GROMACS .gro file of C-alpha atoms in nm:
model
  207
    1UNK     CA    1  -0.904  -1.871  -1.196
    2UNK     CA    2  -0.890  -1.518  -1.344
    3UNK     CA    3  -0.538  -1.382  -1.397
    4UNK     CA    4  -0.491  -1.025  -1.275
    5UNK     CA    5  -0.310  -0.804  -1.529
    6UNK     CA    6  -0.076  -0.528  -1.409
    7UNK     CA    7  -0.050  -0.282  -1.696
    8UNK     CA    8   0.232  -0.092  -1.522
    9UNK     CA    9   0.450  -0.395  -1.597
   10UNK     CA   10   0.341  -0.440  -1.960
   11UNK     CA   11   0.339  -0.077  -2.080
   12UNK     CA   12   0.699   0.040  -2.114
   13UNK     CA   13   0.613   0.407  -2.054
   14UNK     CA   14   0.525   0.327  -1.691
   15UNK     CA   15   0.892   0.279  -1.605
   16UNK     CA   16   1.154   0.556  -1.612
   17UNK     CA   17   1.516   0.595  -1.500
   18UNK     CA   18   1.603   0.774  -1.177
   19UNK     CA   19   1.865   1.045  -1.205
   20UNK     CA   20   1.860   1.071  -1.584
   21UNK     CA   21   1.621   1.151  -1.868
   22UNK     CA   22   1.500   0.923  -2.146
   23UNK     CA   23   1.317   0.981  -2.472
   24UNK     CA   24   1.021   0.748  -2.517
   25UNK     CA   25   0.733   0.700  -2.760
   26UNK     CA   26   0.409   0.679  -2.564
   27UNK     CA   27   0.120   0.506  -2.745
   28UNK     CA   28  -0.233   0.651  -2.744
   29UNK     CA   29  -0.416   0.533  -2.432
   30UNK     CA   30  -0.757   0.599  -2.276
   31UNK     CA   31  -0.807   0.751  -1.934
   32UNK     CA   32  -1.070   0.855  -1.687
   33UNK     CA   33  -1.029   1.235  -1.670
   34UNK     CA   34  -1.157   1.524  -1.458
   35UNK     CA   35  -1.045   1.886  -1.507
   36UNK     CA   36  -1.004   2.143  -1.231
   37UNK     CA   37  -0.811   2.436  -1.092
   38UNK     CA   38  -0.643   2.529  -0.764
   39UNK     CA   39  -0.407   2.409  -0.493
   40UNK     CA   40  -0.426   2.028  -0.472
   41UNK     CA   41  -0.338   2.045  -0.102
   42UNK     CA   42  -0.635   2.263  -0.005
   43UNK     CA   43  -0.891   2.252  -0.288
   44UNK     CA   44  -1.214   2.059  -0.229
   45UNK     CA   45  -1.242   2.040  -0.608
   46UNK     CA   46  -0.919   1.842  -0.626
   47UNK     CA   47  -1.027   1.590  -0.363
   48UNK     CA   48  -1.362   1.545  -0.534
   49UNK     CA   49  -1.189   1.486  -0.869
   50UNK     CA   50  -0.964   1.215  -0.727
   51UNK     CA   51  -1.261   1.050  -0.556
   52UNK     CA   52  -1.453   1.048  -0.886
   53UNK     CA   53  -1.162   0.898  -1.079
   54UNK     CA   54  -1.106   0.612  -0.838
   55UNK     CA   55  -1.473   0.554  -0.765
   56UNK     CA   56  -1.533   0.473  -1.131
   57UNK     CA   57  -1.194   0.306  -1.181
   58UNK     CA   58  -1.283   0.038  -0.926
   59UNK     CA   59  -1.633  -0.008  -1.064
   60UNK     CA   60  -1.479  -0.067  -1.408
   61UNK     CA   61  -1.237  -0.321  -1.260
   62UNK     CA   62  -1.519  -0.517  -1.096
   63UNK     CA   63  -1.731  -0.497  -1.413
   64UNK     CA   64  -1.441  -0.626  -1.622
   65UNK     CA   65  -1.378  -0.918  -1.391
   66UNK     CA   66  -1.744  -1.016  -1.352
   67UNK     CA   67  -1.861  -0.974  -1.712
   68UNK     CA   68  -1.550  -1.014  -1.926
   69UNK     CA   69  -1.344  -1.248  -1.709
   70UNK     CA   70  -1.053  -1.002  -1.720
   71UNK     CA   71  -0.917  -0.874  -1.391
   72UNK     CA   72  -0.651  -0.606  -1.356
   73UNK     CA   73  -0.475  -0.384  -1.105
   74UNK     CA   74  -0.634  -0.037  -1.097
   75UNK     CA   75  -0.380   0.201  -1.245
   76UNK     CA   76  -0.226   0.484  -1.042
   77UNK     CA   77  -0.338   0.843  -1.027
   78UNK     CA   78  -0.191   1.066  -1.296
   79UNK     CA   79  -0.210   1.439  -1.359
   80UNK     CA   80  -0.170   1.686  -1.642
   81UNK     CA   81  -0.062   2.023  -1.502
   82UNK     CA   82  -0.037   2.373  -1.643
   83UNK     CA   83  -0.061   2.744  -1.563
   84UNK     CA   84  -0.092   3.060  -1.768
   85UNK     CA   85   0.261   3.129  -1.645
   86UNK     CA   86   0.445   2.796  -1.621
   87UNK     CA   87   0.686   2.949  -1.369
   88UNK     CA   88   0.397   2.922  -1.122
   89UNK     CA   89   0.433   2.547  -1.161
   90UNK     CA   90   0.803   2.484  -1.219
   91UNK     CA   91   0.986   2.740  -1.004
   92UNK     CA   92   0.754   2.967  -0.805
   93UNK     CA   93   0.528   2.675  -0.704
   94UNK     CA   94   0.224   2.901  -0.670
   95UNK     CA   95  -0.027   2.620  -0.640
   96UNK     CA   96  -0.330   2.848  -0.631
   97UNK     CA   97  -0.264   2.926  -1.000
   98UNK     CA   98  -0.241   2.565  -1.115
   99UNK     CA   99  -0.486   2.399  -1.351
  100UNK     CA  100  -0.498   2.022  -1.379
  101UNK     CA  101  -0.658   1.712  -1.524
  102UNK     CA  102  -0.654   1.415  -1.288
  103UNK     CA  103  -0.657   1.077  -1.461
  104UNK     CA  104  -0.625   0.701  -1.437
  105UNK     CA  105  -0.559   0.470  -1.732
  106UNK     CA  106  -0.839   0.236  -1.843
  107UNK     CA  107  -0.753  -0.092  -2.022
  108UNK     CA  108  -0.814  -0.092  -2.397
  109UNK     CA  109  -1.068  -0.376  -2.376
  110UNK     CA  110  -1.315  -0.150  -2.192
  111UNK     CA  111  -1.517   0.104  -2.390
  112UNK     CA  112  -1.752   0.396  -2.356
  113UNK     CA  113  -2.049   0.175  -2.280
  114UNK     CA  114  -1.869   0.014  -1.988
  115UNK     CA  115  -1.765   0.359  -1.866
  116UNK     CA  116  -2.119   0.497  -1.880
  117UNK     CA  117  -2.256   0.209  -1.677
  118UNK     CA  118  -1.980   0.239  -1.418
  119UNK     CA  119  -2.025   0.615  -1.386
  120UNK     CA  120  -2.403   0.585  -1.359
  121UNK     CA  121  -2.356   0.336  -1.076
  122UNK     CA  122  -2.119   0.574  -0.897
  123UNK     CA  123  -2.355   0.870  -0.947
  124UNK     CA  124  -2.639   0.667  -0.797
  125UNK     CA  125  -2.430   0.627  -0.481
  126UNK     CA  126  -2.351   1.000  -0.474
  127UNK     CA  127  -1.983   0.950  -0.397
  128UNK     CA  128  -1.847   1.272  -0.556
  129UNK     CA  129  -1.987   1.590  -0.716
  130UNK     CA  130  -1.711   1.562  -0.980
  131UNK     CA  131  -1.866   1.249  -1.131
  132UNK     CA  132  -2.079   1.462  -1.364
  133UNK     CA  133  -1.757   1.607  -1.513
  134UNK     CA  134  -1.578   1.273  -1.540
  135UNK     CA  135  -1.510   1.153  -1.895
  136UNK     CA  136  -1.335   0.869  -2.074
  137UNK     CA  137  -1.098   1.012  -2.334
  138UNK     CA  138  -0.790   0.920  -2.534
  139UNK     CA  139  -0.457   1.092  -2.479
  140UNK     CA  140  -0.200   1.061  -2.760
  141UNK     CA  141   0.131   1.200  -2.633
  142UNK     CA  142   0.376   1.043  -2.879
  143UNK     CA  143   0.742   1.138  -2.831
  144UNK     CA  144   0.814   1.238  -2.469
  145UNK     CA  145   1.101   1.299  -2.230
  146UNK     CA  146   1.061   1.147  -1.886
  147UNK     CA  147   1.242   1.064  -1.563
  148UNK     CA  148   1.166   0.909  -1.224
  149UNK     CA  149   1.168   1.156  -0.935
  150UNK     CA  150   1.204   1.011  -0.586
  151UNK     CA  151   1.110   1.251  -0.308
  152UNK     CA  152   0.862   1.521  -0.220
  153UNK     CA  153   0.646   1.674  -0.490
  154UNK     CA  154   0.778   2.015  -0.382
  155UNK     CA  155   1.133   1.901  -0.469
  156UNK     CA  156   1.045   1.849  -0.836
  157UNK     CA  157   1.130   2.204  -0.946
  158UNK     CA  158   1.509   2.156  -0.999
  159UNK     CA  159   1.443   1.832  -1.193
  160UNK     CA  160   1.189   2.006  -1.415
  161UNK     CA  161   1.425   2.298  -1.472
  162UNK     CA  162   1.699   2.054  -1.580
  163UNK     CA  163   1.456   1.876  -1.811
  164UNK     CA  164   1.306   2.189  -1.966
  165UNK     CA  165   1.609   2.416  -1.985
  166UNK     CA  166   1.896   2.176  -2.054
  167UNK     CA  167   1.807   1.823  -2.164
  168UNK     CA  168   1.522   1.901  -2.404
  169UNK     CA  169   1.695   2.182  -2.600
  170UNK     CA  170   2.030   1.998  -2.595
  171UNK     CA  171   1.854   1.698  -2.755
  172UNK     CA  172   1.727   1.920  -3.039
  173UNK     CA  173   1.372   1.911  -2.905
  174UNK     CA  174   1.107   2.159  -2.793
  175UNK     CA  175   0.825   2.122  -2.546
  176UNK     CA  176   0.461   2.085  -2.649
  177UNK     CA  177   0.146   1.977  -2.473
  178UNK     CA  178   0.111   1.951  -2.096
  179UNK     CA  179   0.339   1.843  -1.815
  180UNK     CA  180   0.239   1.491  -1.707
  181UNK     CA  181   0.298   1.321  -1.371
  182UNK     CA  182   0.236   0.957  -1.280
  183UNK     CA  183   0.213   0.888  -0.907
  184UNK     CA  184   0.354   0.542  -0.839
  185UNK     CA  185   0.324   0.574  -0.460
  186UNK     CA  186   0.026   0.670  -0.245
  187UNK     CA  187   0.112   0.988  -0.048
  188UNK     CA  188  -0.128   0.883   0.228
  189UNK     CA  189   0.083   0.574   0.299
  190UNK     CA  190   0.433   0.677   0.186
  191UNK     CA  191   0.683   0.914   0.348
  192UNK     CA  192   0.742   1.221   0.129
  193UNK     CA  193   1.109   1.137   0.076
  194UNK     CA  194   1.010   0.797  -0.067
  195UNK     CA  195   0.741   0.913  -0.310
  196UNK     CA  196   0.803   0.788  -0.667
  197UNK     CA  197   0.674   1.003  -0.952
  198UNK     CA  198   0.731   0.978  -1.326
  199UNK     CA  199   0.773   1.329  -1.470
  200UNK     CA  200   0.688   1.341  -1.841
  201UNK     CA  201   0.696   1.616  -2.105
  202UNK     CA  202   0.576   1.569  -2.464
  203UNK     CA  203   0.824   1.706  -2.720
  204UNK     CA  204   0.871   1.772  -3.091
  205UNK     CA  205   1.186   1.829  -3.295
  206UNK     CA  206   1.299   2.190  -3.253
  207UNK     CA  207   1.313   2.235  -3.632
   0.00000   0.00000   0.00000
């Protein structure tokens, strides 16, 4: 019988405290990634990106189980988010100005060859136009500040302001890289007030 691994339980960075911030060291990990731009609530591009990520994520899971004898729980959706003016993301919430990379972690025992085969199979089915832009790439975030936000995505702004404007500078740190969110609950099946999202910001020493 094949044991199903749940990487959320074995990778420490996939847990975070609610109501406080922690400093963590995130190891380099590989992800399925698709880049895009625009309001995630209304953009066809966003929906196509998510469909591409999960279409290949599940094909990789089935390939791993059938050929390598290693089964695992498909990892949650994640996103890197930015804007030319970060106020459009953190305080003004002007979603039409957002850029993003939607992602899902891929276990380290799968490689580029496995990815290519899984993507080719998904392309053959024609499940999403974004498949042609999908890639497997490493993200090395290193030292980060993170917290668990429970509630609507639109209620994140005060938490992000506290993280960016108070906790990070008070800890002698400065922001670098991109804002990172990990969606631990499916918004299609979870009430907005119960959504669980890890909010993560890579940092460096301020000096």
